[in-house]
XYZ file of C-alpha atoms in Angstrom:
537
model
C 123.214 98.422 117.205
C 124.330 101.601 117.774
C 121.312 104.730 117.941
C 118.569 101.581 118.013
C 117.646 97.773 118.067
C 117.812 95.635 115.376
C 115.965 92.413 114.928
C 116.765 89.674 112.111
C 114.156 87.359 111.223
C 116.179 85.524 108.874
C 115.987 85.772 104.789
C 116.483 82.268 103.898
C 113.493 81.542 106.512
C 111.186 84.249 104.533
C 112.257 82.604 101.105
C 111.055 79.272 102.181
C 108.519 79.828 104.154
C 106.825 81.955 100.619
C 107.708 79.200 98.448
C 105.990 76.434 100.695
C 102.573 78.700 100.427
C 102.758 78.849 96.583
C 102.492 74.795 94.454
C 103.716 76.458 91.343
C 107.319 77.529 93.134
C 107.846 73.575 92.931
C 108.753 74.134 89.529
C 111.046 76.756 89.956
C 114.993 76.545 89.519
C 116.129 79.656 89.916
C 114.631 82.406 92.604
C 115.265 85.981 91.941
C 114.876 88.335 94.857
C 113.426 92.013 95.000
C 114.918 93.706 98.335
C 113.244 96.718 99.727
C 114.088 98.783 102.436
C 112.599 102.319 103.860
C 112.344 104.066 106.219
C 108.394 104.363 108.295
C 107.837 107.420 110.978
C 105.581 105.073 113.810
C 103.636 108.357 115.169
C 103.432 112.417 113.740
C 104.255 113.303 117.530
C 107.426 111.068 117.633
C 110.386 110.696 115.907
C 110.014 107.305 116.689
C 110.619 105.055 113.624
C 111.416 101.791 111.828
C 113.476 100.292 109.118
C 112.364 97.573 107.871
C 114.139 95.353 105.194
C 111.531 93.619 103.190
C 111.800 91.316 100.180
C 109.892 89.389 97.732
C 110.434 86.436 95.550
C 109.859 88.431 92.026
C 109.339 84.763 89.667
C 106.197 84.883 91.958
C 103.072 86.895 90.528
C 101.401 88.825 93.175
C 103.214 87.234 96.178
C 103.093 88.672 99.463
C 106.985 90.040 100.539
C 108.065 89.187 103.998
C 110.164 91.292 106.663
C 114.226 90.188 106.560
C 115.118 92.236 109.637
C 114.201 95.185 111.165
C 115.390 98.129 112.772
C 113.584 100.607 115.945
C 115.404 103.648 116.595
C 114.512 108.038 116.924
C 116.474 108.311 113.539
C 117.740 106.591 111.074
C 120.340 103.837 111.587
C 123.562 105.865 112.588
C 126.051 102.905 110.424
C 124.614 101.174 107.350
C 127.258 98.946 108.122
C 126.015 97.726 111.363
C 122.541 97.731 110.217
C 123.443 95.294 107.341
C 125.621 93.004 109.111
C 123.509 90.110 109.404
C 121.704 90.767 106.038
C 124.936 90.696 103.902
C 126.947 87.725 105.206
C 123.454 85.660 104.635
C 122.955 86.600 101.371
C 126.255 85.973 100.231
C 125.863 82.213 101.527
C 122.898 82.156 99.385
C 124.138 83.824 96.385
C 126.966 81.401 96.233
C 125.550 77.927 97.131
C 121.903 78.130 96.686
C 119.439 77.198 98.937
C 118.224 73.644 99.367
C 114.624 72.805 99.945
C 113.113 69.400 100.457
C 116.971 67.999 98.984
C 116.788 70.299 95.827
C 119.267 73.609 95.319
C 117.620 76.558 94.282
C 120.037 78.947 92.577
C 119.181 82.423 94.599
C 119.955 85.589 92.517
C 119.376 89.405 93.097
C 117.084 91.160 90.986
C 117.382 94.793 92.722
C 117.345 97.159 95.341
C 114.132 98.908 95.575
C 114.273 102.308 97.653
C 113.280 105.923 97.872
C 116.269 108.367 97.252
C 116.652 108.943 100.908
C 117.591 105.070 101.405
C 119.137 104.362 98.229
C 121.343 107.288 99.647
C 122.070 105.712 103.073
C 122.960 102.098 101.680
C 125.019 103.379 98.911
C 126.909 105.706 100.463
C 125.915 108.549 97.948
C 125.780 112.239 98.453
C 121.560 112.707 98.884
C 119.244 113.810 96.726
C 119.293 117.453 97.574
C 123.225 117.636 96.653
C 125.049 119.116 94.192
C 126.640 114.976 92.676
C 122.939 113.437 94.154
C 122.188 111.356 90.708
C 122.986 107.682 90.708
C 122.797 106.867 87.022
C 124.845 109.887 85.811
C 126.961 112.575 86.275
C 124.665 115.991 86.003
C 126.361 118.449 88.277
C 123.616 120.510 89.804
C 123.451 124.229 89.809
C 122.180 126.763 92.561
C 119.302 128.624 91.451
C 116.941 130.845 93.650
C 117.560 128.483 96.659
C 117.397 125.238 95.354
C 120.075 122.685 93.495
C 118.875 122.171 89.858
C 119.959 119.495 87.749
C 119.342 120.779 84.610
C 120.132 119.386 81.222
C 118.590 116.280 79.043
C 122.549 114.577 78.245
C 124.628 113.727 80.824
C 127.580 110.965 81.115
C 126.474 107.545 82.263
C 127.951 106.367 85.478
C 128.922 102.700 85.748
C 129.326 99.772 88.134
C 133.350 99.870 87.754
C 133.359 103.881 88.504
C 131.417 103.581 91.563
C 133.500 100.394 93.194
C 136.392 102.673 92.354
C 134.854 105.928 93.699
C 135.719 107.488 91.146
C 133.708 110.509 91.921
C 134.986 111.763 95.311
C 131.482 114.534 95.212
C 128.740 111.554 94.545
C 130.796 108.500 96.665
C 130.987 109.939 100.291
C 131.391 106.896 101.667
C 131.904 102.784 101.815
C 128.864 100.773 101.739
C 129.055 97.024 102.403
C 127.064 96.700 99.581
C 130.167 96.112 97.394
C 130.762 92.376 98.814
C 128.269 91.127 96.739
C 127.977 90.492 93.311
C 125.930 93.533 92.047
C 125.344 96.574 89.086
C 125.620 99.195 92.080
C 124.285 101.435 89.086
C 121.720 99.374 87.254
C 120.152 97.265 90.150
C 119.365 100.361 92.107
C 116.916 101.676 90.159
C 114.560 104.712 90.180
C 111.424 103.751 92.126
C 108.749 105.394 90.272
C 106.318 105.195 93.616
C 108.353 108.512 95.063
C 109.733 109.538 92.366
C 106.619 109.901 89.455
C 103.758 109.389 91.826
C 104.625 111.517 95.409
C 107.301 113.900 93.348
C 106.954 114.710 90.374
C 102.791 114.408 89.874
C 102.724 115.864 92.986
C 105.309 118.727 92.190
C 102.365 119.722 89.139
C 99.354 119.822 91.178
C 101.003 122.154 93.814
C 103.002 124.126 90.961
C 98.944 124.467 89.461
C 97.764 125.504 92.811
C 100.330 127.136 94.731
C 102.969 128.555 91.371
C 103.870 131.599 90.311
C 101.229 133.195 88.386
C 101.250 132.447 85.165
C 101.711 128.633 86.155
C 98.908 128.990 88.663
C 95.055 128.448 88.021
C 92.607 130.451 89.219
C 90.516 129.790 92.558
C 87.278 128.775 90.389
C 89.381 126.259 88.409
C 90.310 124.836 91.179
C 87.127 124.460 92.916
C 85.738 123.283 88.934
C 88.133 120.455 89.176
C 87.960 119.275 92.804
C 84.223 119.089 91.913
C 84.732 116.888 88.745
C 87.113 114.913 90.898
C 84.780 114.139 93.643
C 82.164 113.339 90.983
C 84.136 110.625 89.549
C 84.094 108.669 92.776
C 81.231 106.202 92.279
C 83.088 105.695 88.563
C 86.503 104.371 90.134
C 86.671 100.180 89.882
C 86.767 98.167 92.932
C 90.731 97.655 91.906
C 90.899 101.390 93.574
C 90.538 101.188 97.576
C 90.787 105.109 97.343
C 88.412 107.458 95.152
C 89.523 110.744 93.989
C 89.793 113.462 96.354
C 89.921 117.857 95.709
C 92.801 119.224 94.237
C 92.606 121.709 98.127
C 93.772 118.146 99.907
C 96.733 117.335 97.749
C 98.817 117.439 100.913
C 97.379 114.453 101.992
C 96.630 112.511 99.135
C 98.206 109.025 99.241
C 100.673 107.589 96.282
C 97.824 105.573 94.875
C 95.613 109.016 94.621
C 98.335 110.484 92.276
C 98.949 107.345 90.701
C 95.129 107.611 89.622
C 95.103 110.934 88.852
C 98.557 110.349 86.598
C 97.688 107.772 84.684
C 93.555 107.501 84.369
C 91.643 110.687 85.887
C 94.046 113.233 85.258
C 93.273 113.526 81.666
C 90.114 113.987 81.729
C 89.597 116.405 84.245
C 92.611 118.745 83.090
C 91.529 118.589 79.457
C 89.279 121.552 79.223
C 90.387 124.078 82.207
C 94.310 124.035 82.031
C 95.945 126.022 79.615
C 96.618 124.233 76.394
C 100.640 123.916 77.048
C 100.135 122.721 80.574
C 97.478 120.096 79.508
C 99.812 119.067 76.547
C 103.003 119.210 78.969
C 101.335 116.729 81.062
C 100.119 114.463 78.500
C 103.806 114.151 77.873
C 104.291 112.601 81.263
C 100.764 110.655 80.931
C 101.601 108.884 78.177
C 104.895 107.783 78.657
C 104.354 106.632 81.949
C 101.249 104.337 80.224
C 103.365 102.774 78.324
C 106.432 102.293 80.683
C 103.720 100.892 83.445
C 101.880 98.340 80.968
C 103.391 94.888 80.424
C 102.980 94.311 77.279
C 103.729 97.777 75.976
C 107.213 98.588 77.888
C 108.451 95.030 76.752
C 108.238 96.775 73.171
C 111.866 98.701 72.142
C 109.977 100.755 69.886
C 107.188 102.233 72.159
C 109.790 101.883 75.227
C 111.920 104.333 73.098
C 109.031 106.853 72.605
C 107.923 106.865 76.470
C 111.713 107.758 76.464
C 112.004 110.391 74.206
C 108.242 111.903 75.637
C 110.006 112.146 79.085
C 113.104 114.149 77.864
C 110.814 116.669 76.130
C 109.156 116.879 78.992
C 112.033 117.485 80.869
C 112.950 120.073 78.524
C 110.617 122.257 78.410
C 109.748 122.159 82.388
C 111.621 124.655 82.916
C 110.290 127.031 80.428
C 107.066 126.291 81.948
C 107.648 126.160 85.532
C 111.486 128.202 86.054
C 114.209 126.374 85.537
C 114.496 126.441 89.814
C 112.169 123.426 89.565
C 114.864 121.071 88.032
C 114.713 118.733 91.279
C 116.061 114.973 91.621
C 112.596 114.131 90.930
C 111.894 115.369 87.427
C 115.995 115.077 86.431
C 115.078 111.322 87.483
C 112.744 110.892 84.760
C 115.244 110.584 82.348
C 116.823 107.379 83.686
C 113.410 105.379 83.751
C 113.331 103.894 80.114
C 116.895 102.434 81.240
C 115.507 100.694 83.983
C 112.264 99.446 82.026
C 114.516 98.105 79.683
C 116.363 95.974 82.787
C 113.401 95.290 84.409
C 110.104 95.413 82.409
C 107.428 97.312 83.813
C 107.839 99.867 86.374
C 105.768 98.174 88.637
C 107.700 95.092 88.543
C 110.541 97.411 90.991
C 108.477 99.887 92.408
C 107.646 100.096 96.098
C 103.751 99.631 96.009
C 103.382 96.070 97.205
C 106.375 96.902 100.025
C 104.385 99.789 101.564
C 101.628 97.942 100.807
C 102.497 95.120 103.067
C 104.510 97.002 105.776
C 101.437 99.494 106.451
C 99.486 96.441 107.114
C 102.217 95.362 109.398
C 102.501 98.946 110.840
C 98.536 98.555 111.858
C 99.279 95.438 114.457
C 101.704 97.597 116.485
C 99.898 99.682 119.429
C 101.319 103.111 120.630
C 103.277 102.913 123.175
C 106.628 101.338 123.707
C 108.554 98.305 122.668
C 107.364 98.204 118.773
C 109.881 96.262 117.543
C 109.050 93.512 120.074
C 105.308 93.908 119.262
C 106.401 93.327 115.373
C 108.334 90.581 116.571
C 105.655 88.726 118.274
C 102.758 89.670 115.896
C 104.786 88.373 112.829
C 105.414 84.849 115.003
C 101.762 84.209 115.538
C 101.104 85.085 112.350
C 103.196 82.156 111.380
C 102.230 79.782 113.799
C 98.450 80.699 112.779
C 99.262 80.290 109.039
C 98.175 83.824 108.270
C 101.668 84.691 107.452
C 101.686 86.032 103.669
C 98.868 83.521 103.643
C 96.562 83.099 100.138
C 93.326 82.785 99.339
C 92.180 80.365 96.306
C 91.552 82.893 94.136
C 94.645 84.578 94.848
C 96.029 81.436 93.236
C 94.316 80.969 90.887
C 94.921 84.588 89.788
C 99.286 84.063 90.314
C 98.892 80.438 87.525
C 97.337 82.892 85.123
C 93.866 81.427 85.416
C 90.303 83.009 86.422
C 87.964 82.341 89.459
C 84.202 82.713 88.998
C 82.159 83.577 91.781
C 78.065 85.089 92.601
C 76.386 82.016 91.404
C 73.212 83.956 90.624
C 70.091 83.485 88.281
C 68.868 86.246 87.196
C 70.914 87.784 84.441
C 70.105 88.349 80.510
C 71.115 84.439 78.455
C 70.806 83.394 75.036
C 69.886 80.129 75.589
C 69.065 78.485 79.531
C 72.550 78.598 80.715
C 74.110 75.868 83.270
C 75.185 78.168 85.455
C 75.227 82.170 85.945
C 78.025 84.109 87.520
C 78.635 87.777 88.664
C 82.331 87.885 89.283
C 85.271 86.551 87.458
C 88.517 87.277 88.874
C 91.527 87.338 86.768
C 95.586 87.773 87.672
C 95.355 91.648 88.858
C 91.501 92.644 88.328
C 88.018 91.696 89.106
C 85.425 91.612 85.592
C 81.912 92.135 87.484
C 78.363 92.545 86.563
C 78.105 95.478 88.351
C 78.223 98.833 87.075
C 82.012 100.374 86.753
C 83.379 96.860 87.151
C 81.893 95.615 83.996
C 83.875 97.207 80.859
C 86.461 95.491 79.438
C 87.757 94.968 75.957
C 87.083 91.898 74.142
C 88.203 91.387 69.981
C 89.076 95.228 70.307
C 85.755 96.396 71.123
C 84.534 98.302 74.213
C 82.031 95.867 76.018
C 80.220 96.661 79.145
C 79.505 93.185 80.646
C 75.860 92.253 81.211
C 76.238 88.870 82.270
C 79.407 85.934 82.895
C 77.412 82.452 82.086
C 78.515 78.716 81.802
C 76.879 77.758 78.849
C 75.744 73.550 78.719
C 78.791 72.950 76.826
C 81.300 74.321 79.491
C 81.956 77.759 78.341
C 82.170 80.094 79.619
C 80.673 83.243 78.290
C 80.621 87.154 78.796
C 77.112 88.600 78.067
C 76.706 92.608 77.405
C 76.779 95.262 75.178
C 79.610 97.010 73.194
C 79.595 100.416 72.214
C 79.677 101.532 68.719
C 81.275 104.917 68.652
C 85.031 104.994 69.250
C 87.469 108.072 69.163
C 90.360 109.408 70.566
C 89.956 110.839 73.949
C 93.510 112.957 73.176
C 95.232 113.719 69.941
C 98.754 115.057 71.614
C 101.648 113.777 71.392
C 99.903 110.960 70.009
C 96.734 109.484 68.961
C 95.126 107.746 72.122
C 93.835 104.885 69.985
C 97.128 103.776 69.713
C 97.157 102.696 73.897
C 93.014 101.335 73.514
C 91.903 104.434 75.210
C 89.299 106.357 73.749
C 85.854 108.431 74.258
C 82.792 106.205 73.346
C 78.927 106.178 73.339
C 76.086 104.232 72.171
C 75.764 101.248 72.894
C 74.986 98.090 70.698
C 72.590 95.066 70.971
C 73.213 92.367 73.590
C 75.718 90.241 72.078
C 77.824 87.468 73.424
C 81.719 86.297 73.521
C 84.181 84.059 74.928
C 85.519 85.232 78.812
C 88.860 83.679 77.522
C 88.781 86.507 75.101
C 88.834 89.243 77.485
C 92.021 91.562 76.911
C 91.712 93.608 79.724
C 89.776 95.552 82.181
C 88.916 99.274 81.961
C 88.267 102.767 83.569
C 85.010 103.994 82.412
C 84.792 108.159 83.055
C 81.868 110.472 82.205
C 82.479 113.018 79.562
C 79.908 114.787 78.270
C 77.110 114.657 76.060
C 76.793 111.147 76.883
C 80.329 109.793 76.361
C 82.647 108.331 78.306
C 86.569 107.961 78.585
C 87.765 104.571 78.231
C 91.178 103.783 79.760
C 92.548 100.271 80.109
C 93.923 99.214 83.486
C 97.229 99.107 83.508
C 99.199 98.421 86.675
C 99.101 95.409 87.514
C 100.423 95.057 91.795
C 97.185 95.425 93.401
C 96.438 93.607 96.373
C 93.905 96.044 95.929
C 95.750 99.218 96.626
C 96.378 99.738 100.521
C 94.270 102.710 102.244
C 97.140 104.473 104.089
C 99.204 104.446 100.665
């Protein structure tokens, strides 16, 4: 295609070929699909780069996505309608009639479009997210302040599905997008991807506004240095769920989206609480706390809670720019607003963001060797992957974790029993986290207690059993804008006798921080897409 190559692998091949590795998609009727595409620089001393569409088969827990098409070029694809061309007419056959496998139909829908502001841009046809008309869910007009559009303002008008088809807005709808032959939301199933925009802009935006702001923003060079240090000393605390432990606040330019992802929703918190200034720290608790609850399952798929996240994030809004100048009003923060709309589409955040794409496609990225022809090297590495059955390939305890289950593993004999146990275990791996015997892998919350896991037996009846300790004092770790308690996380100490409970009782597992005085910080884990979290993320 014109400005590059473009290779299609096929989607209908990718959507069978996932549902063959997985014996509970027998069962399904329906398959909803997540579609993904980006855009991935190949080298820092090349504007050599690919686009890759990727998708995954959402009624799947924890299933690996799979690489539609592809596209090698030294810029972005110069026609979005060339670069779809073989992507749109396909899906359309599957959209209407289904897709048969071994002589049954499987009705294929769209679930969403999950992209960064740059590519939602590019596909939609959309003025881009540095412009004046750049929001896709309503219609704030920016304003130029001190060099920068702001989008200011907590109320705007709602854009729809029939105003965009119409392009109604000549300054947001710059031009077609082939998008409109199928049957979509062009508003609701694009949604705000809360990878870029929370995690790499707007957690970002605070840490850099902390270090780098205008003065009164700005803390000082020994704060700074006080909270790198607590950072770094947090590192042998961070569960095995976390391929990357915190880093100083002096390499924020390279940390990845799972490092501010951490920091957001678990570490930040509790390194912040006693060194920034007591409107900042509240300020960000605003964002902390909304973004728990619009991450977490269970707590998003509540209206009520789903409503507070949703007025938190509009007071934060507010008030940045009374904290920060009102200059700092970017597409990032103004996107904030939109998020409880698309958790109340689509459940948790992480159920659209882009984690398990970049996830994936950086493991991709690694089999492709400098030098030219990439797109053939993809090509060829993603057929022998296929032909070697490595291919989005699982392990058993992968499935076990995706049919809701639990895996026990470390046979061992040498752990604190009750009574002379059939069988002792170290590990037992759930859907989305590991309970260990091992030290920062071991607390969880059983009955609404704290426990820190001792020991995961088989008792001679068959049950199995979690061994350890819980602790008896429970508080709040924060008070503002709400009690902490309310979310299960708290600051605890002492710890109890050895007790015992069902593993089937386990609720969840948790992030256990050092405070002081021989406390901790207790914070449940919440997201839920890690296959663990990918190094160059």
């Amino acid at each position: 295609i014109e400005g590059g190559i473009y290779s299609h692998y096929g989607l209908a091949e990718g959507i069978k070929h996932t549902l063959s590795l997985h014996p509970s998609a027998s069962l399904l009727e329906n398959v909803e699909l997540l579609l993904n595409i980006d855009g991935v620089s190949l080298s820092v001393s090349s504007k050599s780069c690919l686009w890759p569409i990727m998708c995954s088969v959402a009624d799947i827990p924890n299933s690996v996505p799979f690489i539609v098409g592809c596209y090698h070029g030294y810029s972005k694809p110069n026609s979005v309608d060339e670069y779809l061309s073989e992507l749109i007419p396909e899906l359309e056959e599957l959209l209407e009639n289904g897709l048969i496998i071994n002589g049954r139909t499987l009705r294929i829908s769209l679930k969403a479009f999950v992209c960064d502001a740059p590519a939602r841009a590019f596909l939609l046809g959309i003025k881009s997210h540095t412009g004046y008309s750049c929001c896709g869910k309503c219609k704030v007009r920016g304003e130029y302040i001190k060099g920068r559009v702001s989008l200011r303002g907590v109320l705007h008008e709602p854009r729809t599905n029939d105003d965009f088809r119409r392009k109604k807005d000549s300054t947001h709808n710059i031009s077609d997008t082939p998008l409109v032959k199928l049957p979509l939301d062009m508003v609701v199933q694009f949604p705000f991807e809360y990878m870029h925009l929370v995690c790499l802009g707007v957690t970002r935006k605070l840490i850099i506004l902390w270090i780098r702001g205008h003065l009164e923003c700005r803390i000082t060079p020994s704060t700074m240095k006080h909270v790198s240090a607590s950072l770094k000393a947090l590192a042998g605390f961070i569960p095995c769920e976390f391929a990357r432990r915190p880093r100083a606040l002096e390499e924020i330019d390279r940390w990845k989206a799972t490092e501010l992802r951490q920091f957001l929703l678990y570490t930040g918190p509790v390194v912040l609480s006693s060194v920034l200034d007591k409107k900042y720290f509240q300020h960000f608790l605003l964002l902390h706390v909304s973004l728990r609850l619009l991450v977490g399952a269970k707590t998003c798929a509540q209206s009520q809670l789903r409503s507070y996240a949703g007025a938190l994030l509009k007071r934060f809004v507010r008030f940045f720019g009374d904290l920060y100048g009102d200059e700092q009003y970017s597409y990032n923060v103004h996107g904030l607003l939109h998020l409880v709309d698309d958790s109340a589409t689509f459940g948790s955040l992480d159920n659209v963001s882009a984690f398990q794409f970049e996830n994936y496609f950086h493991r991709m990225k690694g089999f492709i060797s400098q030098g030219n022809l990439p797109l053939q090297q993809l090509s060829r590495r993603l057929h022998e992957m296929k032909e070697n059955g490595t291919l989005g390939g699982r392990s058993s305890v992968r499935e076990a974790q995706a049919t809701g289950t639990y895996v026990l593993t470390d046979e061992h004999t040498d752990g604190p029993v009750f009574l002379p146990p059939s069988a002792q275990f170290r590990k037992a791996t759930f859907s989305g986290f590991t309970l260990a015997s091992k030290t920062y892998n071991n607390v969880c919350i059983i009955s609404g207690s704290v426990v820190q896991v001792q020991n995961i037996v088989k008792d001679n009846d068959g049950c199995n059993m979690v061994i350890g300790q819980k602790f008896e004092n429970k508080r709040s770790l924060y008070e503002f804008p709400c009690s902490s308690t309310k979310m299960d996380v708290y600051a605890v100490s002492g710890l109890s006798d050895t007790m015992q409970w069902p593993l089937e009782s386990v609720a969840c597992k948790c992030v256990l921080l050092p405070l002081k005085q021989n406390s901790f910080a207790v914070l449940p884990l919440i997201h839920s897409n890690e296959f663990p979290d990918n190094e160059d993320l």
